[in-house]
Structures are given as structure tokens and as C-alpha cells.
Short mmCIF file of N, CA and C in Angstrom, two decimals:
data_model
loop_
_atom_site.label_atom_id
_atom_site.label_comp_id
_atom_site.label_asym_id
_atom_site.label_seq_id
_atom_site.Cartn_x
_atom_site.Cartn_y
_atom_site.Cartn_z
N GLN A 26 117.00 109.90 68.16
CA GLN A 26 116.54 108.98 69.18
C GLN A 26 117.70 108.66 70.12
N VAL A 27 117.51 108.97 71.38
CA VAL A 27 118.53 108.72 72.38
C VAL A 27 118.25 107.38 73.03
N HIS A 28 119.27 106.55 73.11
CA HIS A 28 119.11 105.23 73.71
C HIS A 28 119.94 105.14 74.97
N LEU A 29 119.26 104.86 76.08
CA LEU A 29 119.92 104.48 77.31
C LEU A 29 119.68 102.99 77.48
N VAL A 30 120.74 102.25 77.74
CA VAL A 30 120.62 100.79 77.81
C VAL A 30 121.10 100.32 79.17
N GLU A 31 120.19 99.73 79.94
CA GLU A 31 120.54 99.17 81.23
C GLU A 31 120.98 97.72 81.07
N SER A 32 121.80 97.28 82.00
CA SER A 32 122.23 95.89 82.02
C SER A 32 122.60 95.50 83.43
N GLY A 33 122.72 94.20 83.67
CA GLY A 33 123.23 93.70 84.93
C GLY A 33 122.20 93.18 85.91
N GLY A 34 120.93 93.26 85.56
CA GLY A 34 119.91 92.75 86.47
C GLY A 34 119.96 91.25 86.61
N GLY A 35 119.25 90.74 87.61
CA GLY A 35 119.22 89.30 87.80
C GLY A 35 118.63 88.93 89.13
N LEU A 36 118.80 87.66 89.48
CA LEU A 36 118.30 87.12 90.74
C LEU A 36 119.45 87.05 91.74
N VAL A 37 119.21 87.57 92.95
CA VAL A 37 120.24 87.57 93.98
C VAL A 37 119.57 87.27 95.32
N PRO A 38 120.21 86.53 96.22
CA PRO A 38 119.60 86.23 97.52
C PRO A 38 119.65 87.45 98.43
N PRO A 39 118.78 87.49 99.43
CA PRO A 39 118.84 88.58 100.41
C PRO A 39 120.23 88.67 101.03
N GLY A 40 120.70 89.91 101.17
CA GLY A 40 122.05 90.13 101.68
C GLY A 40 123.11 90.14 100.61
N GLY A 41 122.75 89.78 99.41
CA GLY A 41 123.72 89.74 98.32
C GLY A 41 123.96 91.08 97.67
N SER A 42 124.79 91.08 96.64
CA SER A 42 125.17 92.29 95.93
C SER A 42 124.95 92.13 94.43
N LEU A 43 124.73 93.27 93.80
CA LEU A 43 124.54 93.30 92.35
C LEU A 43 124.92 94.68 91.85
N LYS A 44 125.52 94.73 90.67
CA LYS A 44 125.81 96.01 90.04
C LYS A 44 125.05 96.10 88.73
N ILE A 45 124.28 97.15 88.58
CA ILE A 45 123.59 97.40 87.32
C ILE A 45 124.20 98.63 86.66
N SER A 46 124.09 98.69 85.35
CA SER A 46 124.76 99.73 84.60
C SER A 46 123.83 100.34 83.56
N CYS A 47 124.17 101.55 83.16
CA CYS A 47 123.40 102.29 82.15
C CYS A 47 124.38 102.93 81.19
N ALA A 48 124.31 102.55 79.94
CA ALA A 48 125.18 103.10 78.92
C ALA A 48 124.37 103.98 77.97
N GLY A 49 125.02 105.00 77.46
CA GLY A 49 124.34 105.91 76.55
C GLY A 49 125.30 106.83 75.85
N PRO A 50 124.77 107.77 75.09
CA PRO A 50 125.64 108.70 74.36
C PRO A 50 126.44 109.58 75.32
N ARG A 51 127.69 109.79 74.97
CA ARG A 51 128.56 110.59 75.82
C ARG A 51 128.04 112.01 75.97
N ASN A 52 127.51 112.60 74.90
CA ASN A 52 127.06 113.99 74.97
C ASN A 52 125.82 114.14 75.84
N ILE A 53 125.14 113.06 76.12
CA ILE A 53 123.99 113.11 77.02
C ILE A 53 124.43 112.83 78.45
N ILE A 54 125.13 111.73 78.66
CA ILE A 54 125.48 111.31 80.01
C ILE A 54 126.43 112.28 80.69
N SER A 55 127.35 112.85 79.94
CA SER A 55 128.38 113.69 80.57
C SER A 55 127.83 115.00 81.12
N VAL A 56 126.70 115.47 80.61
CA VAL A 56 126.19 116.78 81.04
C VAL A 56 124.88 116.68 81.82
N SER A 57 124.32 115.49 81.94
CA SER A 57 123.00 115.33 82.55
C SER A 57 123.09 114.83 83.98
N PRO A 58 122.24 115.35 84.88
CA PRO A 58 121.99 114.61 86.11
C PRO A 58 121.43 113.24 85.72
N MET A 59 122.02 112.18 86.27
CA MET A 59 121.60 110.82 85.93
C MET A 59 120.94 110.19 87.14
N ASN A 60 119.81 109.57 86.91
CA ASN A 60 119.04 108.98 87.98
C ASN A 60 118.80 107.50 87.75
N TRP A 61 118.60 106.80 88.85
CA TRP A 61 118.03 105.47 88.83
C TRP A 61 116.66 105.54 89.53
N PHE A 62 115.68 104.96 88.86
CA PHE A 62 114.35 104.77 89.43
C PHE A 62 114.10 103.27 89.50
N ARG A 63 113.13 102.87 90.30
CA ARG A 63 112.73 101.47 90.30
C ARG A 63 111.21 101.37 90.42
N GLN A 64 110.72 100.27 89.91
CA GLN A 64 109.28 100.02 89.95
C GLN A 64 109.06 98.58 90.39
N ALA A 65 108.49 98.46 91.59
CA ALA A 65 108.17 97.14 92.12
C ALA A 65 106.96 96.58 91.38
N PRO A 66 106.83 95.26 91.34
CA PRO A 66 105.66 94.67 90.68
C PRO A 66 104.36 95.24 91.24
N GLY A 67 103.54 95.77 90.37
CA GLY A 67 102.28 96.35 90.78
C GLY A 67 102.39 97.72 91.41
N GLY A 68 103.60 98.27 91.46
CA GLY A 68 103.80 99.56 92.12
C GLY A 68 104.12 100.68 91.16
N GLN A 69 104.37 101.85 91.73
CA GLN A 69 104.73 103.01 90.92
C GLN A 69 106.24 103.12 90.79
N ARG A 70 106.66 103.82 89.78
CA ARG A 70 108.08 104.07 89.58
C ARG A 70 108.53 105.12 90.61
N THR A 71 109.56 104.82 91.36
CA THR A 71 110.05 105.74 92.40
C THR A 71 111.53 105.99 92.23
N TRP A 72 111.95 107.13 92.66
CA TRP A 72 113.34 107.54 92.53
C TRP A 72 114.21 106.83 93.55
N VAL A 73 115.42 106.44 93.14
CA VAL A 73 116.34 105.72 94.01
C VAL A 73 117.61 106.52 94.28
N ALA A 74 118.22 107.03 93.22
CA ALA A 74 119.52 107.69 93.39
C ALA A 74 119.78 108.62 92.22
N GLN A 75 120.63 109.63 92.49
CA GLN A 75 121.03 110.58 91.45
C GLN A 75 122.51 110.89 91.57
N ILE A 76 123.14 111.04 90.42
CA ILE A 76 124.49 111.59 90.40
C ILE A 76 124.50 112.74 89.40
N PRO A 77 124.85 113.95 89.85
CA PRO A 77 124.90 115.08 88.94
C PRO A 77 126.18 115.06 88.11
N PRO A 78 126.28 115.94 87.12
CA PRO A 78 127.53 115.99 86.33
C PRO A 78 128.74 116.29 87.21
N THR A 79 128.54 117.17 88.17
CA THR A 79 129.57 117.41 89.17
C THR A 79 128.89 117.43 90.54
N GLY A 80 129.62 117.09 91.55
CA GLY A 80 129.04 117.07 92.88
C GLY A 80 128.71 115.68 93.35
N GLY A 81 128.18 115.63 94.54
CA GLY A 81 127.96 114.35 95.20
C GLY A 81 126.65 113.69 94.85
N PRO A 82 126.55 112.38 95.04
CA PRO A 82 125.33 111.65 94.76
C PRO A 82 124.28 111.86 95.86
N LYS A 83 123.06 111.52 95.50
CA LYS A 83 121.94 111.58 96.44
C LYS A 83 121.19 110.27 96.39
N TYR A 84 120.58 109.90 97.52
CA TYR A 84 119.89 108.62 97.61
C TYR A 84 118.58 108.76 98.38
N VAL A 85 117.65 107.91 98.04
CA VAL A 85 116.46 107.79 98.86
C VAL A 85 116.89 107.15 100.18
N ASP A 86 116.23 107.50 101.26
CA ASP A 86 116.66 107.05 102.58
C ASP A 86 116.77 105.52 102.68
N SER A 87 115.89 104.80 102.02
CA SER A 87 115.84 103.35 102.17
C SER A 87 117.06 102.63 101.61
N VAL A 88 117.87 103.32 100.80
CA VAL A 88 119.04 102.65 100.22
C VAL A 88 120.35 103.28 100.69
N LYS A 89 120.29 104.33 101.48
CA LYS A 89 121.51 104.98 101.96
C LYS A 89 122.37 103.99 102.73
N GLY A 90 123.66 104.00 102.41
CA GLY A 90 124.59 103.09 103.07
C GLY A 90 124.65 101.72 102.42
N ARG A 91 123.74 101.44 101.49
CA ARG A 91 123.75 100.13 100.83
C ARG A 91 124.01 100.24 99.33
N PHE A 92 123.55 101.33 98.72
CA PHE A 92 123.71 101.53 97.28
C PHE A 92 124.72 102.64 97.01
N ALA A 93 125.41 102.53 95.89
CA ALA A 93 126.34 103.58 95.47
C ALA A 93 126.19 103.80 93.97
N ILE A 94 125.92 105.05 93.60
CA ILE A 94 125.83 105.42 92.18
C ILE A 94 127.10 106.15 91.79
N TYR A 95 127.64 105.81 90.64
CA TYR A 95 128.86 106.48 90.22
C TYR A 95 128.98 106.46 88.70
N ARG A 96 129.83 107.35 88.22
CA ARG A 96 130.03 107.52 86.77
C ARG A 96 131.33 106.87 86.32
N ASP A 97 131.31 106.37 85.11
CA ASP A 97 132.53 106.00 84.41
C ASP A 97 132.51 106.82 83.13
N ASN A 98 133.11 108.00 83.18
CA ASN A 98 133.01 108.92 82.05
C ASN A 98 133.79 108.46 80.83
N ASP A 99 134.68 107.50 81.00
CA ASP A 99 135.46 107.03 79.86
C ASP A 99 134.62 106.20 78.90
N LYS A 100 133.51 105.62 79.41
CA LYS A 100 132.80 104.64 78.57
C LYS A 100 131.69 105.17 77.68
N PRO A 101 130.84 106.08 78.03
CA PRO A 101 130.42 106.56 79.36
C PRO A 101 129.26 105.72 79.90
N THR A 102 129.27 105.51 81.18
CA THR A 102 128.32 104.60 81.81
C THR A 102 128.05 105.07 83.23
N ILE A 103 126.83 104.82 83.67
CA ILE A 103 126.46 105.05 85.05
C ILE A 103 126.24 103.69 85.70
N HIS A 104 126.78 103.52 86.89
CA HIS A 104 126.62 102.26 87.60
C HIS A 104 125.84 102.47 88.89
N LEU A 105 125.17 101.43 89.30
CA LEU A 105 124.55 101.41 90.62
C LEU A 105 124.99 100.13 91.30
N GLN A 106 125.88 100.27 92.28
CA GLN A 106 126.32 99.14 93.08
C GLN A 106 125.35 98.95 94.23
N MET A 107 124.76 97.77 94.31
CA MET A 107 123.75 97.51 95.32
C MET A 107 124.24 96.40 96.25
N ASP A 108 124.41 96.72 97.51
CA ASP A 108 124.87 95.76 98.51
C ASP A 108 123.78 95.55 99.56
N SER A 109 123.94 94.49 100.33
CA SER A 109 122.98 94.17 101.40
C SER A 109 121.55 94.24 100.89
N LEU A 110 121.33 93.61 99.78
CA LEU A 110 120.02 93.69 99.13
C LEU A 110 118.93 93.04 99.96
N LYS A 111 117.75 93.63 99.88
CA LYS A 111 116.58 93.17 100.61
C LYS A 111 115.48 92.79 99.61
N PRO A 112 114.56 91.94 100.01
CA PRO A 112 113.45 91.59 99.11
C PRO A 112 112.69 92.81 98.61
N GLU A 113 112.59 93.84 99.44
CA GLU A 113 111.87 95.05 99.01
C GLU A 113 112.63 95.86 97.97
N ASP A 114 113.87 95.48 97.66
CA ASP A 114 114.59 96.13 96.56
C ASP A 114 114.21 95.53 95.21
N THR A 115 113.43 94.49 95.22
CA THR A 115 112.98 93.86 93.98
C THR A 115 112.20 94.83 93.11
N GLY A 116 112.50 94.79 91.82
CA GLY A 116 111.76 95.63 90.88
C GLY A 116 112.52 95.78 89.59
N THR A 117 111.92 96.54 88.69
CA THR A 117 112.60 96.88 87.45
C THR A 117 113.27 98.24 87.65
N TYR A 118 114.56 98.30 87.36
CA TYR A 118 115.34 99.51 87.58
C TYR A 118 115.54 100.22 86.24
N TYR A 119 115.22 101.51 86.26
CA TYR A 119 115.27 102.34 85.06
C TYR A 119 116.31 103.44 85.21
N CYS A 120 117.06 103.63 84.16
CA CYS A 120 118.02 104.72 84.08
C CYS A 120 117.33 105.94 83.46
N ASN A 121 117.64 107.11 83.98
CA ASN A 121 117.03 108.36 83.50
C ASN A 121 118.09 109.44 83.37
N ALA A 122 118.05 110.13 82.25
CA ALA A 122 118.93 111.29 82.04
C ALA A 122 118.07 112.54 81.93
N VAL A 123 118.39 113.55 82.71
CA VAL A 123 117.69 114.83 82.65
C VAL A 123 118.57 115.77 81.85
N TYR A 124 118.36 115.77 80.55
CA TYR A 124 119.27 116.46 79.64
C TYR A 124 118.93 117.94 79.54
N PRO A 125 119.90 118.81 79.90
CA PRO A 125 119.66 120.26 79.84
C PRO A 125 119.92 120.81 78.44
N GLY A 126 118.99 120.63 77.54
CA GLY A 126 119.16 121.14 76.19
C GLY A 126 119.20 122.65 76.15
N SER A 127 119.52 123.19 74.98
CA SER A 127 119.69 124.63 74.85
C SER A 127 118.38 125.37 75.06
N ASP A 128 117.25 124.73 74.73
CA ASP A 128 115.98 125.43 74.86
C ASP A 128 115.00 124.74 75.79
N ARG A 129 115.28 123.52 76.21
CA ARG A 129 114.37 122.83 77.12
C ARG A 129 115.08 121.65 77.76
N ILE A 130 114.49 121.18 78.87
CA ILE A 130 115.00 119.99 79.54
C ILE A 130 114.26 118.77 78.99
N THR A 131 115.00 117.75 78.64
CA THR A 131 114.41 116.53 78.09
C THR A 131 114.78 115.34 78.96
N ASN A 132 113.80 114.55 79.29
CA ASN A 132 114.03 113.32 80.04
C ASN A 132 114.17 112.13 79.09
N TYR A 133 115.24 111.39 79.25
CA TYR A 133 115.45 110.16 78.49
C TYR A 133 115.42 108.98 79.45
N TRP A 134 114.87 107.87 78.97
CA TRP A 134 114.72 106.67 79.80
C TRP A 134 115.24 105.44 79.08
N GLY A 135 115.75 104.52 79.86
CA GLY A 135 116.09 103.22 79.33
C GLY A 135 114.90 102.29 79.40
N GLN A 136 115.13 101.05 78.97
CA GLN A 136 114.04 100.07 78.91
C GLN A 136 113.88 99.31 80.23
N GLY A 137 114.84 99.45 81.11
CA GLY A 137 114.77 98.81 82.42
C GLY A 137 115.52 97.49 82.49
N THR A 138 115.97 97.19 83.69
CA THR A 138 116.58 95.90 83.96
C THR A 138 116.00 95.36 85.26
N ARG A 139 115.65 94.09 85.25
CA ARG A 139 114.91 93.53 86.38
C ARG A 139 115.85 92.99 87.44
N VAL A 140 115.56 93.35 88.67
CA VAL A 140 116.32 92.88 89.84
C VAL A 140 115.34 92.14 90.75
N THR A 141 115.68 90.92 91.07
CA THR A 141 114.86 90.11 91.97
C THR A 141 115.70 89.67 93.15
N VAL A 142 115.26 90.04 94.35
CA VAL A 142 115.96 89.65 95.57
C VAL A 142 115.10 88.60 96.27
N SER A 143 115.57 87.38 96.23
CA SER A 143 114.78 86.28 96.77
C SER A 143 115.68 85.08 97.05
N SER A 144 115.31 84.33 98.07
CA SER A 144 116.04 83.11 98.36
C SER A 144 115.42 81.92 97.64
#
């Protein structure tokens, strides 16, 4: 059983900043493309950002220039720094690992951390 554990969610006013994190097994995080998804209340889960094992990060257009995804391979942990937050960024944020196993690709998910942007 692979456990990805998100942390750092909370309530923040519009324009504020928040950093959320995802911790997991080193053998999973170090070799997997790691993603953040979010799900707004009553909405579908949508992709937000990805950081591959090597190479540059990718973002959905709505968060470009405001969010930054990065790795801390020493821990190992994935972080999502969120700046200039907007009410539409509200939702539950999920960490995802796309693990390239020897015979198949396996998706692992965390339990989510809630982010609320409101005054």
C-alpha cells in the first residue's frame, strides 16, 4: 500500500499565499511524474501542475505565474507554492504519482488537503 500524504491546506484571503506539500515513499516520488489536481466543491477533479523526475514543470494556464511546483528529493516531498490566490482556486488539492512500474503504470493518490480562498 503506497501512501501519499498531503498537508498545508487552510483558509487564506484573496491575494494571499499558501504552500501545500505531498510526502511519500522515496522509491515512488523520485521516479514518478508528480501531479497536483484539485476539485472544487461540486466540481470535477482537474489537473493543476506536474513536475517530472527530470525536466521542467508544467501548469494549467489559470495558475501560470502564480503557482510553483517543486521537489525536495532529500525528504522526499513535492511542494506546491501558491501565490496571488483567487477564490476560484478553492478546492481540495490531491497529490498524484504516475509510477512507471516494470510491467505497468500505476497511479497513486493522496487523501487531499483543502484550500479555501475567502475573505
